[in-house]
Amino acid sequence: MTSIVAPLLAWPARVSIREVGPRDGLQNEHVMLTTAQKVLLVETLADAGVAMIEAGAFVRRDSVPQMADTEEVFAAITRRPGVMYSAIVPNAVGARRAVLARVDALQVFLSASESHNQSNVNMRVEESLVQAADIAAIVRNAGLRFEAVISVAFGCPFEGDVPLERVMDLAGRLLDMGAEQITFGDTTGMGHPGLVRDLVLAYSARFPRVKPRLHLHSARGAGLANVLMALQLGVDCFDASVGGIGGCPFAPGAPGNICTEDLVHMLHEMGIATGIRLPALIDATRVLERMLGRTVPGQTIKAGVCKHLPPDGGPRGE
Ligand code: ZN
């Protein structure tokens, strides 16, 4: 009988979570929330201790009607000190709107595959890179934080596998423009732990100075398994969506973004701090369910919080 030698497993003591429900989540929902409802959602999430919130998108109002009132949302939010309110922008026009709306951080987004970039922002990837350079200059002049998101980094619904070298090349070009963080998006949930390992190791070897962030989806159920692999490689920045809203845009009915309260519950059970008060976060999910008029995909809200977690919702022993 072969003996099993347990590998030395370690993970970060603390994880940064960016809540993307108010943007990525709502953008992929059929129900259109009012501006007041979006503001309430963002404020309830901030009250729960979420320190980074993606609150909107400065895109064409006619092409993404769910995000048409992003200016109004930013104007109406009562901002909580210490919370970073960010938005995504595809081009310089969006960046100028975002600066005027007083966002704290802007993320340019582009895709690792030509087909997805074309379908998402109607540009070639090289054109998106030209826009990214313009956005970087606008953001720098405004003294704000410039970040970048590379979508379909783990696979493209149109083209299939995306070469890792291509993803690393794009990351390098965005970092050269001054991006303070690169988020790798598993936009349609094609990632698995092996791919996460390969991408994180390749990125860390090539760009050791700038932490990556992972935006994982669970369309095929691998979301939290992918988080675990990333944690064991030292990744401590993740995106997640309250209630797990924002289904996979290419698979109606399939889960999309990993669910914030499921992620926070798992991390707290592992003894990893998030700064988020889980009971308050679950309250935010219930507020969201009432707004949407339906049950959300997240599991913790159905199963309940494990009884041994402390009442303040932090990790055990914190
Ligand atoms: Zn997403």
PDB file of N, CA, C and O and ligand atoms in Angstrom, residues 20 23-24 187 215-217 257, ligand 1:
ATOM      1  N   VAL A  20     -19.065  42.364  -7.244  1.00  0.00           N
ATOM      2  CA  VAL A  20     -19.405  42.793  -8.606  1.00  0.00           C
ATOM      3  C   VAL A  20     -20.896  42.646  -8.915  1.00  0.00           C
ATOM      4  O   VAL A  20     -21.319  42.887 -10.046  1.00  0.00           O
ATOM      5  N   ARG A  23     -22.874  45.418 -10.715  1.00  0.00           N
ATOM      6  CA  ARG A  23     -22.570  45.643 -12.129  1.00  0.00           C
ATOM      7  C   ARG A  23     -22.699  44.320 -12.906  1.00  0.00           C
ATOM      8  O   ARG A  23     -23.665  44.098 -13.616  1.00  0.00           O
ATOM      9  N   ASP A  24     -21.734  43.434 -12.721  1.00  0.00           N
ATOM     10  CA  ASP A  24     -21.707  42.190 -13.490  1.00  0.00           C
ATOM     11  C   ASP A  24     -22.976  41.379 -13.235  1.00  0.00           C
ATOM     12  O   ASP A  24     -23.576  40.810 -14.162  1.00  0.00           O
ATOM     13  N   THR A 187     -14.967  34.218 -17.820  1.00  0.00           N
ATOM     14  CA  THR A 187     -16.247  34.832 -18.157  1.00  0.00           C
ATOM     15  C   THR A 187     -17.394  33.850 -18.346  1.00  0.00           C
ATOM     16  O   THR A 187     -18.548  34.166 -18.052  1.00  0.00           O
ATOM     17  N   HIS A 215     -11.456  36.594 -11.363  1.00  0.00           N
ATOM     18  CA  HIS A 215     -12.910  36.781 -11.491  1.00  0.00           C
ATOM     19  C   HIS A 215     -13.442  35.454 -12.023  1.00  0.00           C
ATOM     20  O   HIS A 215     -13.384  35.172 -13.215  1.00  0.00           O
ATOM     21  N   LEU A 216     -13.922  34.639 -11.092  1.00  0.00           N
ATOM     22  CA  LEU A 216     -14.266  33.266 -11.453  1.00  0.00           C
ATOM     23  C   LEU A 216     -15.775  33.079 -11.555  1.00  0.00           C
ATOM     24  O   LEU A 216     -16.542  33.716 -10.833  1.00  0.00           O
ATOM     25  N   HIS A 217     -16.142  32.214 -12.455  1.00  0.00           N
ATOM     26  CA  HIS A 217     -17.552  31.854 -12.623  1.00  0.00           C
ATOM     27  C   HIS A 217     -17.715  30.377 -12.295  1.00  0.00           C
ATOM     28  O   HIS A 217     -16.739  29.625 -12.316  1.00  0.00           O
ATOM     29  N   ASN A 257     -21.340  34.152 -11.920  1.00  0.00           N
ATOM     30  CA  ASN A 257     -20.314  34.562 -10.964  1.00  0.00           C
ATOM     31  C   ASN A 257     -20.349  33.698  -9.702  1.00  0.00           C
ATOM     32  O   ASN A 257     -21.425  33.316  -9.232  1.00  0.00           O
TER      33      ASN A 257
HETATM   34 ZN    ZN B   1     -18.556  37.737 -14.129  1.00  0.00          ZN
END
